GROMACS .gro file of C-alpha atoms in nm:
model
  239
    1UNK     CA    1   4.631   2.585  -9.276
    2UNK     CA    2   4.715   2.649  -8.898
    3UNK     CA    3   4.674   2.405  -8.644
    4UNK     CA    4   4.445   2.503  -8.405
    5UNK     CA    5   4.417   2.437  -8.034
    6UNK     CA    6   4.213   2.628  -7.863
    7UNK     CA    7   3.860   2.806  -8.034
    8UNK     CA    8   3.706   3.096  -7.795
    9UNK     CA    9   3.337   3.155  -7.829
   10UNK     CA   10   3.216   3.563  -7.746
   11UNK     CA   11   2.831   3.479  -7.765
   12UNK     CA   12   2.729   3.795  -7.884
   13UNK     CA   13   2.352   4.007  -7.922
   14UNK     CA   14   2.385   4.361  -7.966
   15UNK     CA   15   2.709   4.437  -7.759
   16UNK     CA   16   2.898   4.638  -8.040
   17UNK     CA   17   3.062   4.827  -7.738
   18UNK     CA   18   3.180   4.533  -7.548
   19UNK     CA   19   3.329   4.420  -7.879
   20UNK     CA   20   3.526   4.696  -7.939
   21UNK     CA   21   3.742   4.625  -7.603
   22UNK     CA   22   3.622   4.242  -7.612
   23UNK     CA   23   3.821   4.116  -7.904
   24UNK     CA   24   4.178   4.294  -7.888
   25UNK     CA   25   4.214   4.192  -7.532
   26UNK     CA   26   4.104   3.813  -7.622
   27UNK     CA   27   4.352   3.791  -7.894
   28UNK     CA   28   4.610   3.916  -7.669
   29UNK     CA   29   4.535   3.685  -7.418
   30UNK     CA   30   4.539   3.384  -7.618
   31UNK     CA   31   4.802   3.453  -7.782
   32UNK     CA   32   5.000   3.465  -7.457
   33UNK     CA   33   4.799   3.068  -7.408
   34UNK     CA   34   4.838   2.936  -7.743
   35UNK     CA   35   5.070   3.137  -7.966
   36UNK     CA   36   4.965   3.110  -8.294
   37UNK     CA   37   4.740   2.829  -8.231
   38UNK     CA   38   4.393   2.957  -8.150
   39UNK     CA   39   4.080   3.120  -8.301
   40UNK     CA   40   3.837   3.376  -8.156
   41UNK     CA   41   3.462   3.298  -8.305
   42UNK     CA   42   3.247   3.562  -8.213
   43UNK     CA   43   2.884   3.385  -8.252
   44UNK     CA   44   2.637   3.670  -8.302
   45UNK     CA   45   2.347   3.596  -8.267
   46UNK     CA   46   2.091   3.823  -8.455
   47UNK     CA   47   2.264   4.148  -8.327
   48UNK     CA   48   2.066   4.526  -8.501
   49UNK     CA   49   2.337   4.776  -8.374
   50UNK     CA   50   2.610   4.689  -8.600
   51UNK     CA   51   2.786   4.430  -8.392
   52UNK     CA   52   2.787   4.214  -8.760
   53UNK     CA   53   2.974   4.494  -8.939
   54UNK     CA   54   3.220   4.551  -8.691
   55UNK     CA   55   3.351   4.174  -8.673
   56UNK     CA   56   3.298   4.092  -9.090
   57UNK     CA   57   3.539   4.416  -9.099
   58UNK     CA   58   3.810   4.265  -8.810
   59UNK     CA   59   3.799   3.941  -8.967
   60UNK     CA   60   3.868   4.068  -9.284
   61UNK     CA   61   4.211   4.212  -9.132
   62UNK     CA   62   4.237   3.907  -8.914
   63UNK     CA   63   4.256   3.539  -8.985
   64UNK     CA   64   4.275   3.462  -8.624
   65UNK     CA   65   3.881   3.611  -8.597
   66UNK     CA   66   3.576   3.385  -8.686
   67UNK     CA   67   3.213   3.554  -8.738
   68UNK     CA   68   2.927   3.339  -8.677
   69UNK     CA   69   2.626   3.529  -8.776
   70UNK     CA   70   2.276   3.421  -8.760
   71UNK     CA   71   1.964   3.669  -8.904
   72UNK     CA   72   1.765   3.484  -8.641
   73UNK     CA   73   1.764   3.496  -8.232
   74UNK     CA   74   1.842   3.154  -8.181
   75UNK     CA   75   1.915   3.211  -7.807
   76UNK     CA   76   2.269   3.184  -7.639
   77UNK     CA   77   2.240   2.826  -7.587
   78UNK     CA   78   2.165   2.755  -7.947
   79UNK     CA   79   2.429   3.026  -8.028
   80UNK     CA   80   2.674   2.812  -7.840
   81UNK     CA   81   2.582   2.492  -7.954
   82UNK     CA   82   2.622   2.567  -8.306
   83UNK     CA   83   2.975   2.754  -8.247
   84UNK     CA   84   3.111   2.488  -8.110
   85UNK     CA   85   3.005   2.214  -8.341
   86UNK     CA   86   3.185   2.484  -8.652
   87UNK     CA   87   3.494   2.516  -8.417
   88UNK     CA   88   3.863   2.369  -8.514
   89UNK     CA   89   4.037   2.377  -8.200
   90UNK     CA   90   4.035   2.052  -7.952
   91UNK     CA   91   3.954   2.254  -7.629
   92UNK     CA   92   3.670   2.515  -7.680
   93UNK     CA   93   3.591   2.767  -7.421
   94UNK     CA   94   3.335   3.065  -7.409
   95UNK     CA   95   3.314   3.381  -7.211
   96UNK     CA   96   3.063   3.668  -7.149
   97UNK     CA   97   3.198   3.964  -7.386
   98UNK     CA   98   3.149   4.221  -7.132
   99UNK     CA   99   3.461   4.071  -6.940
  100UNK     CA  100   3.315   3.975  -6.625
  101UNK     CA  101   3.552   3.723  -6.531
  102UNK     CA  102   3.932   3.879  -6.521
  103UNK     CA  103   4.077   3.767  -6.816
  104UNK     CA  104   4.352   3.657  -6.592
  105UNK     CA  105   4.201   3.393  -6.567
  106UNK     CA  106   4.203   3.280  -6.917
  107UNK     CA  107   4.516   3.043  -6.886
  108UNK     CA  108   4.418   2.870  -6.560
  109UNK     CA  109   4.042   2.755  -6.747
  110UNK     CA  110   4.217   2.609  -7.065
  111UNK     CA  111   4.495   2.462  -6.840
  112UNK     CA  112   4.249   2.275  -6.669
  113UNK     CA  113   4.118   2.098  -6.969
  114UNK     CA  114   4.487   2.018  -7.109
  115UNK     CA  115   4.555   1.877  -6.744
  116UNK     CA  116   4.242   1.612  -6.834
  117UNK     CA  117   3.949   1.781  -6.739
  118UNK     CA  118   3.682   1.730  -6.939
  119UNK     CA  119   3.534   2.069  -6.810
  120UNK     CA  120   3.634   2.370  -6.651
  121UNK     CA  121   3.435   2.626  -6.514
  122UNK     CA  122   3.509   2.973  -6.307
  123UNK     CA  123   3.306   3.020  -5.974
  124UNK     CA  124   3.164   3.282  -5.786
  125UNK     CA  125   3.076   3.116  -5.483
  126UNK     CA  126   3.400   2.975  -5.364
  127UNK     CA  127   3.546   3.087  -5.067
  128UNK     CA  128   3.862   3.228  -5.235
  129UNK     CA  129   3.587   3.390  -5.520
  130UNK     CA  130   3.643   3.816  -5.528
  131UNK     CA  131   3.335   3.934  -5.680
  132UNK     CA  132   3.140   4.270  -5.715
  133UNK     CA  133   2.769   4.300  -5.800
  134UNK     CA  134   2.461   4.407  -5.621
  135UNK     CA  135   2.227   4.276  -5.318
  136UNK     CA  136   1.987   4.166  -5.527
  137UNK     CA  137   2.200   4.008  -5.790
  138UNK     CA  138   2.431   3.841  -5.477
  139UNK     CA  139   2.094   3.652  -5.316
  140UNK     CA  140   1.935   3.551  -5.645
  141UNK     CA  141   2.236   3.388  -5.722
  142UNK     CA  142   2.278   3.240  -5.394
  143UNK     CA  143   1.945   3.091  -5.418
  144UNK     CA  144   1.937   2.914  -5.746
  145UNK     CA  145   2.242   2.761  -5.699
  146UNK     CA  146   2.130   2.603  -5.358
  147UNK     CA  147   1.827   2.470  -5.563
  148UNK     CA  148   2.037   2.343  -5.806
  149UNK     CA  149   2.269   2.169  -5.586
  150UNK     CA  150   1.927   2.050  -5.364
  151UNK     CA  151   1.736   1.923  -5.649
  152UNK     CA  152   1.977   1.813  -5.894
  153UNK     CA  153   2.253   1.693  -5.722
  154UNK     CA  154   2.532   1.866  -5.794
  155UNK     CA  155   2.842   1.930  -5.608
  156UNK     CA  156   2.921   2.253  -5.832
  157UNK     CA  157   2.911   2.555  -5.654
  158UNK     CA  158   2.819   2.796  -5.959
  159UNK     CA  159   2.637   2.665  -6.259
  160UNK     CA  160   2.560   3.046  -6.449
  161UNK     CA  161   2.935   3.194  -6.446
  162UNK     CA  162   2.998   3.263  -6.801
  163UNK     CA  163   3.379   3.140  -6.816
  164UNK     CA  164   3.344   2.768  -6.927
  165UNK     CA  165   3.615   2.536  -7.130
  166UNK     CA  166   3.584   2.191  -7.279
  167UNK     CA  167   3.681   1.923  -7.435
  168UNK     CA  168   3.577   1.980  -7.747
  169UNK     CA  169   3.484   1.585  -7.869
  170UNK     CA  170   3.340   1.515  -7.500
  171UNK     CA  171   3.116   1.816  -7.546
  172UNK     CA  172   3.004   1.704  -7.848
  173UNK     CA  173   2.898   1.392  -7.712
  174UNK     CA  174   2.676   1.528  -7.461
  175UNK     CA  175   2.513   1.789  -7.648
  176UNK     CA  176   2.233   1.570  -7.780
  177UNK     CA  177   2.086   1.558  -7.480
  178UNK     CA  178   2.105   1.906  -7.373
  179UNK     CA  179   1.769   2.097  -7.442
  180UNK     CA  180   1.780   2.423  -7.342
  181UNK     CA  181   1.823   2.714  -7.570
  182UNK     CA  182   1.929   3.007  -7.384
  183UNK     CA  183   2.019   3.101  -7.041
  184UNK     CA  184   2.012   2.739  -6.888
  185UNK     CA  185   2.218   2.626  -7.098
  186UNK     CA  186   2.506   2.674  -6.866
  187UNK     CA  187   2.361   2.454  -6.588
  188UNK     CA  188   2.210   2.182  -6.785
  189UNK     CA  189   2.535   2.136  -6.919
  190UNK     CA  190   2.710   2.099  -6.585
  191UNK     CA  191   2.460   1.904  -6.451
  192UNK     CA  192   2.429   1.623  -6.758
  193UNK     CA  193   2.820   1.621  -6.727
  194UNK     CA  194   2.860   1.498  -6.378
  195UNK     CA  195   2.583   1.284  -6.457
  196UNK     CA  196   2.785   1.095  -6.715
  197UNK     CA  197   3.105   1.092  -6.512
  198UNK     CA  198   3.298   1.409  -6.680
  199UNK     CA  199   3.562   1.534  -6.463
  200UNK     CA  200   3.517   1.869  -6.354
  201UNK     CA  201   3.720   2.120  -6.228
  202UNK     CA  202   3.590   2.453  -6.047
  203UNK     CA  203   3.796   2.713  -5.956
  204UNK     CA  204   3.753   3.053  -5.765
  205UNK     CA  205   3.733   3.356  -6.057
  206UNK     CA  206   3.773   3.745  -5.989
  207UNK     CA  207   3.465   3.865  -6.125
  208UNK     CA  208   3.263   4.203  -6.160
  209UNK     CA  209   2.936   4.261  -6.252
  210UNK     CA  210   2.853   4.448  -6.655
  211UNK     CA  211   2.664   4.736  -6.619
  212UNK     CA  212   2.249   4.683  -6.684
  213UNK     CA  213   2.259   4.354  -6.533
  214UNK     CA  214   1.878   4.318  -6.335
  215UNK     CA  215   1.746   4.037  -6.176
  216UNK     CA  216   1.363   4.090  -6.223
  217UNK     CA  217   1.077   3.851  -6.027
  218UNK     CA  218   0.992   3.698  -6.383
  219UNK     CA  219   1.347   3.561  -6.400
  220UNK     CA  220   1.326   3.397  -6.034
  221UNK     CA  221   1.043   3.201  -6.169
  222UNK     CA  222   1.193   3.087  -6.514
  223UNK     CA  223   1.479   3.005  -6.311
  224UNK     CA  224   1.302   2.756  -6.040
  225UNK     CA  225   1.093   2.611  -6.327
  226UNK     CA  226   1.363   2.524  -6.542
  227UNK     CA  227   1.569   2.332  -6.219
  228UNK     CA  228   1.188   2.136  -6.210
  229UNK     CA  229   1.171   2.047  -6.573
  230UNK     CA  230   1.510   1.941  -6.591
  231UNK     CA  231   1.466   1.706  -6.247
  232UNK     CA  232   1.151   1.612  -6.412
  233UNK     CA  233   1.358   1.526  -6.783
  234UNK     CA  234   1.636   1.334  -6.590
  235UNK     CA  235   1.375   1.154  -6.340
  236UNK     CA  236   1.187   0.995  -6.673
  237UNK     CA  237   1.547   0.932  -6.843
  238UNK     CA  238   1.643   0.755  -6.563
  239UNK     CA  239   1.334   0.503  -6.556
   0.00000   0.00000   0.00000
């Protein structure tokens, strides 16, 4: 049985052509960070277009590739929570599959959590950040990570950028109390780490927005009223 080191999560739903540039350029990458020590779960999450048949058939001609499939939408937070509980490796990271973040990056975010970071997370909104994505994208971003630093406390400055790493047993830990299933997932974590003392490192990314990516008014509301419940959850915690 290999020894593994490092487990990287693609949370996938539908994105058969993402995958099919997704996975050989992960496993090239990691094998450059952890030759012959890593595996690449891809957790799919309910997927119709064929995504499921395309990894069962990669795994099948490669041991270093891990499908997670689920018949039901469980939501990317669920999706994430269950791939890392089923990984081997003792740092686990994740990344969007449509390669936002420059996979140059890849060495720098597990670095950070074998230098003794508990977390590591790529940023957007750092002053050293190069991203490309729209106006409307650019201020809706902006905003709910003001809110998020207002109302929550935190001293991140980007909670939603899809390039995260862990330690895998101090993830575990905190996972309990993380509630939200999908989107939110990202900032709840963040947010219930600093809150229990994880060190955190953030560090500026090289990032480009996917193609079909909208920001639409229904999403600026679920966004401010999940920052209020989870105020609201930590406030009664706390008492």
């Amino acid at each position: 049985m290999r020894e593994i080191e490092v487990s990287a999560v693609l949370p996938v739903y539908n994105d058969l052509a993402a995958l099919r540039t997704a996975i050989p350029r992960s496993l090239e990458r990691l094998e450059a960070i952890a030759p012959g020590r890593f595996e690449l779960i891809v957790a799919e999450d309910g997927s119709t277009d064929g995504s499921t048949e395309f990894v069962r058939e990669y795994e099948a001609r490669d041991p270093r590739v891990r499908l997670l499939h689920s018949d039901e939408r469980l939501g990317r937070g669920r999706a994430l929570n269950r791939a890392f509980a089923a990984a081997a490796g003792s740092i686990v990271c994740y990344y969007d599959v449509d390669l936002a973040t420059d996979m140059q990056h890849l060495a720098e975010l597990v670095d950070a959590v074998r230098d003794g970071n508990d977390i590591a997370t790529g940023s957007r909104l750092l002053p050293d950040s190069n991203i490309t994505r729209s106006g409307g994208r650019e201020i809706a971003s902006r905003g709910y990570n003001l809110l998020v630093r207002t109302i929550l406390r935190s001293s991140l400055y980007d909670h939603q950028c899809g390039f995260k790493a862990f330690r895998r047993d101090r993830l575990l830990s905190l996972l309990p109390s993380v509630t939200a299933d999908h989107w939110f997932w990202d900032t709840e974590v963040l947010v219930r780490g600093q809150k229990n003392g994880y060190r955190i490192q953030e560090f500026p990314v090289r990032w480009q927005q996917g193609e079909g990516t909208t920001v639409r008014r229904n999403d600026v509301i679920e966004m401010g009223s999940a920052i209020v419940h989870l105020w609201w959850r930590l406030h009664v915690e706390k008492g």
